[in-house]
Coordinates of C-alpha atoms (C1' of nucleotides) in Angstrom, one line a residue:
Chain A
V1006 CA 201.7 229.3 82.4
I1007 CA 201.8 227.3 79.2
V1008 CA 200.7 229.1 76.1
P1009 CA 199.3 226.8 73.4
D1010 CA 201.1 227.0 70.2
E1011 CA 198.6 228.4 67.8
T1012 CA 200.8 228.0 64.8
T1013 CA 200.8 224.2 64.8
T1014 CA 197.0 223.5 65.1
A1015 CA 194.0 225.2 63.7
P1016 CA 192.3 227.6 66.1
R1017 CA 189.4 226.0 67.8
R1018 CA 186.2 226.5 65.8
T1019 CA 183.1 227.9 67.4
R1020 CA 180.5 225.3 68.3
A1021 CA 177.9 224.5 65.7
R1022 CA 174.4 225.6 66.2
R1023 CA 171.6 223.0 66.5
G1024 CA 171.1 221.2 63.3
E1025 CA 174.5 222.3 62.0
G1026 CA 176.0 218.9 62.7
P1027 CA 176.3 218.1 59.0
L1028 CA 178.5 221.1 58.6
L1029 CA 181.2 219.6 60.8
R1030 CA 180.8 216.3 58.9
E1031 CA 181.8 218.1 55.7
R1032 CA 184.7 219.8 57.4
I1033 CA 185.9 216.4 58.7
L1034 CA 185.7 214.9 55.2
D1035 CA 187.6 217.8 53.7
A1036 CA 190.3 217.7 56.3
A1037 CA 190.7 213.9 55.9
E1038 CA 190.9 214.3 52.2
R1039 CA 193.5 217.0 52.5
L1040 CA 195.6 214.8 54.8
L1041 CA 195.2 211.9 52.5
I1042 CA 196.6 213.9 49.5
Q1043 CA 199.2 215.6 51.6
T1044 CA 200.7 212.6 53.2
G1045 CA 200.0 210.2 50.4
D1046 CA 199.4 207.5 52.9
E1047 CA 196.1 206.3 54.3
D1048 CA 197.8 205.1 57.5
Q1049 CA 199.0 208.6 58.3
V1050 CA 195.4 209.9 58.3
S1051 CA 194.7 209.1 61.9
I1052 CA 191.6 210.2 63.8
R1053 CA 193.8 212.5 65.9
A1054 CA 195.4 214.1 62.8
V1055 CA 192.0 214.7 61.2
A1056 CA 190.6 216.2 64.5
D1057 CA 193.6 218.4 64.7
E1058 CA 193.3 219.6 61.2
V1059 CA 189.6 220.5 61.7
G1060 CA 190.4 222.1 65.1
V1061 CA 188.2 219.8 67.1
T1062 CA 188.9 216.9 69.6
P1063 CA 189.1 213.3 68.5
P1064 CA 185.9 212.0 70.1
S1065 CA 183.8 214.5 68.1
I1066 CA 184.7 212.6 64.9
Y1067 CA 182.7 209.7 66.3
M1068 CA 179.6 211.8 66.2
H1069 CA 179.7 211.7 62.5
F1070 CA 181.5 208.4 61.6
A1071 CA 181.2 205.0 63.2
D1072 CA 184.9 204.3 63.0
K1073 CA 188.0 205.1 61.1
R1074 CA 187.4 202.9 58.1
E1075 CA 184.0 204.6 57.6
L1076 CA 185.6 208.0 57.5
I1077 CA 188.3 207.0 55.1
F1078 CA 185.9 205.2 52.9
A1079 CA 183.5 208.1 52.9
V1080 CA 186.2 210.3 51.6
C1081 CA 186.9 207.9 48.7
D1082 CA 183.3 207.3 48.0
K1083 CA 182.8 211.0 47.4
H1084 CA 185.8 210.9 45.2
Y1085 CA 184.3 208.0 43.2
E1086 CA 181.4 210.2 42.1
R1087 CA 183.8 212.7 40.8
F1088 CA 185.5 209.8 39.0
D1089 CA 182.3 209.0 37.1
E1090 CA 181.8 212.7 36.1
F1091 CA 185.4 213.0 34.9
V1092 CA 185.1 209.9 32.7
E1093 CA 181.8 211.0 31.3
R1094 CA 183.1 214.4 30.5
A1095 CA 186.1 212.9 28.7
A1096 CA 183.8 210.7 26.6
A1097 CA 181.2 213.4 25.9
G1098 CA 180.8 214.2 22.2
I1099 CA 182.7 211.3 20.9
E1100 CA 180.5 209.7 18.3
D1101 CA 182.5 206.6 17.3
P1102 CA 181.8 203.9 20.0
L1103 CA 185.2 202.4 19.9
A1104 CA 186.9 205.8 20.2
S1105 CA 184.6 206.5 23.1
L1106 CA 185.7 203.3 24.8
H1107 CA 189.3 204.3 24.4
A1108 CA 188.6 207.8 25.7
R1109 CA 187.0 206.4 28.8
G1110 CA 189.9 204.2 29.4
R1111 CA 192.3 207.1 29.0
A1112 CA 190.3 209.1 31.5
Y1113 CA 190.1 206.2 34.0
V1114 CA 193.9 205.8 34.0
Q1115 CA 194.5 209.5 34.2
F1116 CA 192.1 210.0 37.1
G1117 CA 193.6 207.1 39.0
L1118 CA 197.1 208.3 38.5
E1119 CA 196.2 211.8 39.6
N1120 CA 194.7 210.6 42.8
P1121 CA 196.7 207.5 43.7
E1122 CA 195.8 207.4 47.3
H1123 CA 192.0 207.5 46.6
Y1124 CA 192.5 204.9 44.0
R1125 CA 194.5 202.7 46.3
V1126 CA 191.9 202.8 49.0
L1127 CA 189.0 202.1 46.5
F1128 CA 190.5 199.4 44.4
M1129 CA 193.8 198.1 45.8
G1130 CA 193.1 197.6 49.5
K1131 CA 192.6 194.4 51.4
P1132 CA 189.1 193.3 51.8
S1133 CA 189.4 193.7 55.5
A1134 CA 190.0 197.4 55.1
T1135 CA 186.5 198.1 53.8
P1136 CA 184.0 199.1 56.4
A1137 CA 181.2 196.8 57.5
S1138 CA 178.7 199.1 55.9
Y1139 CA 180.3 198.7 52.5
D1140 CA 178.8 196.3 50.0
P1141 CA 180.9 195.3 47.1
Q1142 CA 177.8 195.2 44.9
Q1143 CA 178.0 199.0 45.1
I1144 CA 180.5 199.0 42.3
L1145 CA 178.3 197.0 40.1
T1146 CA 175.3 199.3 40.7
S1147 CA 177.3 202.5 40.6
S1148 CA 176.6 205.0 37.8
A1149 CA 180.3 204.8 36.8
F1150 CA 179.9 201.1 36.1
A1151 CA 176.5 201.6 34.4
H1152 CA 178.1 204.1 32.1
L1153 CA 180.8 201.7 31.1
I1154 CA 178.2 199.0 30.4
E1155 CA 176.3 201.4 28.2
A1156 CA 179.4 202.3 26.3
V1157 CA 180.1 198.7 25.7
H1158 CA 176.5 198.1 24.7
R1159 CA 176.7 200.8 22.1
C1160 CA 179.8 199.0 20.6
A1161 CA 177.9 195.8 20.5
D1162 CA 174.9 197.4 18.9
A1163 CA 177.2 198.9 16.2
G1164 CA 178.5 195.4 15.7
V1165 CA 182.1 196.3 16.2
I1166 CA 182.8 194.1 19.2
R1167 CA 182.0 190.6 20.1
G1168 CA 181.2 188.9 23.5
E1169 CA 178.7 189.3 26.3
T1170 CA 178.4 192.9 27.4
L1171 CA 179.0 192.3 31.2
M1172 CA 182.0 190.0 30.5
V1173 CA 183.5 192.5 28.1
S1174 CA 182.9 195.4 30.5
I1175 CA 184.6 193.6 33.4
S1176 CA 187.4 192.5 31.1
L1177 CA 188.1 196.1 30.1
W1178 CA 187.9 197.3 33.6
A1179 CA 190.5 194.7 34.7
G1180 CA 192.7 196.0 31.9
V1181 CA 192.6 199.6 32.8
H1182 CA 192.9 198.7 36.4
G1183 CA 196.0 196.7 35.7
I1184 CA 198.0 199.4 34.1
T1185 CA 196.7 202.0 36.6
S1186 CA 197.5 200.0 39.7
L1187 CA 200.9 198.9 38.4
L1188 CA 202.0 202.4 37.7
I1189 CA 200.8 203.5 41.2
S1190 CA 202.5 200.6 42.9
K1191 CA 205.8 200.7 41.0
P1192 CA 206.5 204.3 40.2
N1193 CA 210.2 203.6 40.2
F1194 CA 210.0 200.7 37.7
P1195 CA 211.8 201.8 34.5
W1196 CA 208.6 202.1 32.5
P1197 CA 209.4 202.8 28.9
Y1198 CA 207.5 205.7 27.4
R1199 CA 204.9 206.0 30.1
E1200 CA 202.3 207.8 28.0
E1201 CA 202.8 205.7 25.0
L1202 CA 202.6 202.6 27.1
I1203 CA 199.2 203.6 28.5
D1204 CA 197.9 204.3 25.0
R1205 CA 199.1 200.9 23.7
V1206 CA 197.5 199.1 26.6
L1207 CA 194.2 200.9 25.9
W1208 CA 194.2 200.1 22.2
N1209 CA 195.3 196.5 22.9
L1210 CA 192.3 196.2 25.2
V1211 CA 189.9 197.5 22.6
E1212 CA 191.3 195.4 19.8
G1213 CA 191.1 192.4 22.0
V1214 CA 187.4 192.5 21.9
L1215 CA 186.9 193.5 18.3
A1216 CA 184.5 191.5 16.2
R1217 CA 186.6 189.3 13.9
Chain B
V1035 CA 206.1 180.2 90.8
I1036 CA 204.9 180.9 87.3
V1037 CA 205.0 178.0 84.9
P1038 CA 205.4 179.2 81.3
D1039 CA 202.6 178.0 79.1
E1040 CA 204.3 175.7 76.7
T1041 CA 201.2 175.2 74.6
T1042 CA 201.1 178.7 73.3
T1043 CA 204.7 179.2 72.2
A1044 CA 207.2 176.9 70.6
P1045 CA 209.7 175.4 73.0
R1046 CA 212.9 177.4 73.0
R1047 CA 215.3 176.0 70.4
T1048 CA 218.9 175.1 71.4
R1049 CA 221.5 177.7 70.4
A1050 CA 223.0 177.3 67.0
R1051 CA 226.6 176.2 66.6
R1052 CA 229.2 178.6 65.1
G1053 CA 228.5 179.1 61.4
E1054 CA 224.9 177.8 61.8
G1055 CA 223.5 181.3 61.8
P1056 CA 222.0 180.8 58.3
L1057 CA 219.9 178.0 59.7
L1058 CA 218.1 180.4 62.0
R1059 CA 217.6 182.7 59.0
E1060 CA 215.8 179.9 57.2
R1061 CA 213.7 179.2 60.2
I1062 CA 212.7 182.8 60.5
L1063 CA 211.8 183.0 56.8
D1064 CA 209.7 179.8 57.1
A1065 CA 207.9 181.1 60.3
A1066 CA 207.2 184.5 58.7
E1067 CA 205.8 182.8 55.6
R1068 CA 203.6 180.5 57.7
L1069 CA 202.2 183.5 59.6
L1070 CA 201.7 185.4 56.4
I1071 CA 199.6 182.6 55.0
Q1072 CA 197.8 181.8 58.2
T1073 CA 196.8 185.4 59.1
G1074 CA 196.4 186.5 55.5
D1075 CA 197.6 189.9 56.6
E1076 CA 201.1 191.3 56.3
D1077 CA 200.4 193.7 59.2
Q1078 CA 199.8 190.8 61.6
V1079 CA 203.2 189.3 60.9
S1080 CA 205.0 191.3 63.6
I1081 CA 208.6 190.8 64.6
R1082 CA 207.3 189.5 67.9
A1083 CA 204.9 187.0 66.4
V1084 CA 207.7 185.7 64.1
A1085 CA 210.1 185.4 67.0
D1086 CA 207.5 183.6 69.0
E1087 CA 206.7 181.2 66.1
V1088 CA 210.4 180.4 65.8
G1089 CA 210.9 180.1 69.6
V1090 CA 213.4 182.9 69.9
T1091 CA 213.4 186.4 71.3
P1092 CA 212.6 189.4 69.0
P1093 CA 216.1 191.0 69.0
S1094 CA 217.6 187.8 67.4
I1095 CA 215.6 188.5 64.3
Y1096 CA 217.8 191.6 63.8
M1097 CA 220.9 189.4 63.5
H1098 CA 219.5 188.2 60.2
F1099 CA 217.4 191.1 58.8
A1100 CA 218.0 194.8 59.0
D1101 CA 214.4 195.6 59.7
K1102 CA 210.8 194.4 59.3
R1103 CA 210.4 195.3 55.7
E1104 CA 213.5 193.4 54.7
L1105 CA 212.1 190.3 56.4
I1106 CA 208.7 190.5 54.8
F1107 CA 210.3 191.2 51.4
A1108 CA 212.7 188.4 51.7
V1109 CA 209.8 186.0 52.2
C1110 CA 208.1 187.3 49.1
D1111 CA 211.3 187.4 47.0
K1112 CA 211.8 183.7 47.7
H1113 CA 208.3 183.2 46.6
Y1114 CA 208.9 185.1 43.4
E1115 CA 211.4 182.5 42.3
R1116 CA 208.8 179.8 42.8
F1117 CA 206.5 182.0 40.8
D1118 CA 208.9 181.8 37.8
E1119 CA 209.3 178.0 38.1
F1120 CA 205.5 177.6 38.3
V1121 CA 204.9 179.6 35.1
E1122 CA 207.7 177.9 33.3
R1123 CA 206.4 174.5 34.2
A1124 CA 202.9 175.4 33.0
A1125 CA 204.2 176.6 29.6
A1126 CA 206.7 173.7 29.2
G1127 CA 206.0 171.5 26.1
I1128 CA 203.5 173.9 24.5
E1129 CA 204.7 174.4 20.9
D1130 CA 202.3 177.0 19.7
P1131 CA 203.7 180.4 20.8
L1132 CA 200.3 182.0 21.3
A1133 CA 199.0 179.1 23.3
S1134 CA 202.2 179.3 25.3
L1135 CA 201.5 182.9 26.0
H1136 CA 198.0 182.1 27.2
A1137 CA 199.2 179.2 29.4
R1138 CA 201.7 181.6 31.0
G1139 CA 199.0 184.1 31.8
R1140 CA 196.8 181.4 33.2
A1141 CA 199.6 180.2 35.5
Y1142 CA 200.3 183.8 36.5
V1143 CA 196.8 184.4 37.6
Q1144 CA 196.5 181.1 39.3
F1145 CA 199.7 181.5 41.3
G1146 CA 198.7 185.0 42.3
L1147 CA 195.2 183.9 43.5
E1148 CA 196.6 180.9 45.4
N1149 CA 199.1 183.1 47.2
P1150 CA 197.3 186.4 47.6
E1151 CA 199.3 187.8 50.4
H1152 CA 202.6 187.3 48.7
Y1153 CA 201.1 188.8 45.6
R1154 CA 199.9 191.8 47.4
V1155 CA 203.2 192.5 49.0
L1156 CA 205.1 192.0 45.8
F1157 CA 202.8 193.9 43.4
M1158 CA 200.1 195.8 45.2
G1159 CA 201.9 197.5 48.1
K1160 CA 202.8 201.2 48.4
P1161 CA 206.2 202.1 47.2
S1162 CA 207.1 203.1 50.8
A1163 CA 206.6 199.5 51.9
T1164 CA 209.6 198.3 49.9
P1165 CA 212.8 198.0 51.8
A1166 CA 215.7 200.4 51.0
S1167 CA 217.7 197.6 49.6
Y1168 CA 215.1 196.8 47.0
D1169 CA 215.6 198.1 43.5
P1170 CA 212.5 198.1 41.2
Q1171 CA 214.8 197.2 38.3
Q1172 CA 214.9 193.8 39.9
I1173 CA 211.6 192.9 38.3
L1174 CA 212.9 193.8 34.8
T1175 CA 216.1 191.8 35.3
S1176 CA 214.4 188.8 37.0
S1177 CA 214.3 185.5 35.2
A1178 CA 210.5 185.5 35.4
F1179 CA 210.4 188.7 33.3
A1180 CA 213.1 187.4 31.0
H1181 CA 211.0 184.3 30.3
L1182 CA 208.0 186.5 29.5
I1183 CA 210.0 188.5 27.0
E1184 CA 211.3 185.4 25.4
A1185 CA 207.8 184.0 25.0
V1186 CA 206.7 187.3 23.4
H1187 CA 209.8 187.2 21.2
R1188 CA 208.9 183.8 19.9
C1189 CA 205.5 185.0 18.9
A1190 CA 207.0 188.0 17.1
D1191 CA 209.5 185.6 15.3
A1192 CA 206.6 183.5 14.2
G1193 CA 204.9 186.6 12.9
V1194 CA 201.7 186.1 14.8
I1195 CA 201.9 189.3 16.9
R1196 CA 202.8 192.9 16.2
G1197 CA 204.4 195.6 18.3
E1198 CA 207.7 196.1 20.1
T1199 CA 208.5 193.2 22.3
L1200 CA 209.1 195.1 25.6
M1201 CA 206.0 197.2 25.1
V1202 CA 203.9 194.1 24.3
S1203 CA 205.4 192.2 27.3
I1204 CA 204.6 195.0 29.8
S1205 CA 201.1 195.4 28.2
L1206 CA 200.4 191.7 28.8
W1207 CA 201.8 191.9 32.3
A1208 CA 199.5 194.8 33.1
G1209 CA 196.6 192.8 31.8
V1210 CA 197.2 189.7 33.9
H1211 CA 198.0 191.8 36.9
G1212 CA 194.7 193.7 36.4
I1213 CA 192.5 190.6 36.8
T1214 CA 194.6 189.0 39.4
S1215 CA 194.8 192.0 41.7
L1216 CA 191.1 192.9 41.2
L1217 CA 190.0 189.4 42.2
I1218 CA 192.3 189.6 45.3
S1219 CA 191.1 193.0 46.3
K1220 CA 187.4 192.4 45.7
P1221 CA 186.7 188.8 46.5
N1222 CA 183.1 189.7 47.4
F1223 CA 182.3 191.5 44.2
P1224 CA 179.7 189.4 42.3
W1225 CA 182.1 188.2 39.6
P1226 CA 180.3 186.3 36.9
Y1227 CA 181.7 182.9 36.1
R1228 CA 185.1 183.5 37.6
E1229 CA 187.0 180.9 35.7
E1230 CA 185.4 181.8 32.4
L1231 CA 186.1 185.5 33.1
I1232 CA 189.8 184.8 33.7
D1233 CA 190.0 182.9 30.5
R1234 CA 188.3 185.6 28.5
V1235 CA 190.6 188.2 29.8
L1236 CA 193.6 186.1 28.8
W1237 CA 192.4 185.5 25.3
N1238 CA 191.4 189.2 24.9
L1239 CA 194.9 190.1 25.9
V1240 CA 196.5 187.8 23.4
E1241 CA 194.1 188.8 20.6
G1242 CA 194.8 192.5 21.4
V1243 CA 198.3 192.1 20.1
L1244 CA 197.7 189.8 17.2
A1245 CA 199.1 190.7 13.9
R1246 CA 196.3 192.1 11.7
Chain C
dT985 C1' 246.4 167.5 77.8
dG986 C1' 244.8 171.5 80.3
dT987 C1' 243.7 176.2 80.8
dA988 C1' 242.9 181.0 79.6
dC989 C1' 240.7 183.6 76.4
dA990 C1' 238.0 185.3 72.3
dT991 C1' 234.0 184.8 69.8
dC992 C1' 229.3 185.6 68.8
dA993 C1' 224.4 183.6 68.7
dG994 C1' 221.0 184.7 71.3
dT995 C1' 218.7 187.0 75.8
dG996 C1' 216.0 190.1 79.0
dA997 C1' 214.3 194.3 79.8
dA998 C1' 213.1 198.3 78.5
dC999 C1' 212.3 202.8 75.5
dG1000 C1' 209.1 205.5 73.4
dC1001 C1' 205.6 205.8 70.4
dG1002 C1' 201.0 206.7 68.3
dC1003 C1' 197.0 204.7 67.8
dG1004 C1' 191.5 203.8 68.0
dT1005 C1' 188.1 204.2 71.1
dT1006 C1' 185.3 205.1 75.5
dC1007 C1' 183.1 207.7 79.1
dA1008 C1' 181.5 210.9 82.2
dC1009 C1' 181.1 215.7 81.6
dT1010 C1' 180.1 220.8 80.3
dG1011 C1' 177.9 224.7 78.8
dA1012 C1' 175.9 227.4 75.0
dT1013 C1' 171.6 227.1 72.5
dG1014 C1' 167.0 226.8 72.2
dT1015 C1' 162.2 225.9 74.3
dA1016 C1' 158.1 225.7 77.4
dC1017 C1' 155.5 227.8 80.6
Chain D
dT1251 C1' 158.8 239.2 79.7
dG1252 C1' 161.4 236.2 82.7
dT1253 C1' 162.9 231.9 84.4
dA1254 C1' 163.6 227.0 84.8
dC1255 C1' 164.7 223.3 82.1
dA1256 C1' 166.0 220.0 78.1
dT1257 C1' 168.9 219.3 74.5
dC1258 C1' 173.1 217.8 72.4
dA1259 C1' 177.6 219.3 69.9
dG1260 C1' 181.7 219.0 71.5
dT1261 C1' 185.4 218.3 75.5
dG1262 C1' 189.2 216.3 78.6
dA1263 C1' 191.2 212.7 80.2
dA1264 C1' 192.2 208.3 80.1
dC1265 C1' 192.3 203.1 78.8
dG1266 C1' 194.8 199.6 76.9
dC1267 C1' 197.1 198.1 73.3
dG1268 C1' 200.9 196.2 70.3
dC1269 C1' 204.4 197.7 67.9
dG1270 C1' 209.6 198.2 66.0
dT1271 C1' 213.8 198.7 67.8
dT1272 C1' 218.0 199.2 71.1
dC1273 C1' 221.3 198.0 74.5
dA1274 C1' 224.1 196.0 77.8
dC1275 C1' 224.5 191.3 78.9
dT1276 C1' 225.4 186.0 79.1
dG1277 C1' 227.2 181.8 78.5
dA1278 C1' 228.1 177.8 75.4
dT1279 C1' 231.3 177.0 71.7
dG1280 C1' 235.6 176.9 69.7
dT1281 C1' 240.7 178.2 69.7
dA1282 C1' 245.6 179.3 70.9
dC1283 C1' 249.2 178.2 73.6

DNA sequence: TGTACATCAGTGAACGCGCGTTCACTGATGTAC
DNA sequence: TGTACATCAGTGAACGCGCGTTCACTGATGTAC
């Protein structure tokens, strides 16, 4: 008689009642996110590993997600909303529009560095890794991006920056993305004064679009 | 009798003479690079595929490379030297130090976008994808980086920029990396006026470090 | 000049793996009469 | 109130795949005597 080793896998959960399907969906998302953070590697978050973590068999994942990419992306999409909230909280209460821009940038970089695997999936993956259901326009119409554009707009209204709002916004985004993704990709590069470097990059970005 | 399908694989090459091992090494590198460009996906460049492309069996790859990561990285390292040459050629003959900085940035972005898979492997991969033999200090001591630092130094000597040279250099690098990697990762994002955007980002970066 | 031997580039076959996904099914839950 | 039936969340087993890597080997090339 083979006794299953209860210590390695979660005990099998009891079947959901009718209409409680969405509950399992949440459990799957949570488990996948836990594994993503734990392993620090998207590729190690396999359907089997997630199913195991939830205490369910692999096929049941497919009742809630079309395929693997959709699952992974759903995890990161959820995270993207928290991203927006985090940045907004960091900028809240800052009157000076330039300082607000800088604070947003600081929050962006911080959030990215604190959640490198989410960031990697969202912004550093190959195009082929995005699920079919994902539309790149989503970034442009997301509230996070809208908030950035608003912040830039306020600077323009105050007359402290020059240039077209959308162009400036994307330019700033590219800037914060640059330092964030580089620090994620090359953690062992001998970065001089990490914190100071980030701050300098942020101020350089802001100063680069100042009205002359 | 099964006749091997000569059309799908290269004909078997004749064995190398003594001391001609390095020749096969070159052939392997070329084949791997060809596959990388053709498939546009590092993961599709398998040891088997490379061996097949060369017309050799998989184990023979291991006579020249310790493992797969070393092969892929060797391809991209070779490319990194061409990168340096390309940037230097673009900046050659430009007297004005600020214009030179801009030209370098332009060349950087262009080269990255023209060879997105190499760029991805070199600068956008996860740290775990780099071979054990690879030292992140290599970037800092590469001639490409030295050339950037020199260019920044010339600007500082001319008194047109402010800030510590290394800090400014990395800051500029992060900037060009940002727009390059974003364009590679999100080709389907509705970028407004791609070329103009790149140019604006570059000038913003330069203006961000101008002496006040 | 001829022969035995050493070298070593490359082979053939296999190991062992984990993966995403599919498919026919089970059986507890809820419903209709 | 009791029973036959429908529903559907989740299962068990398997398919089929391509991969990186290892290992004992072969046989043409070059060398020593």
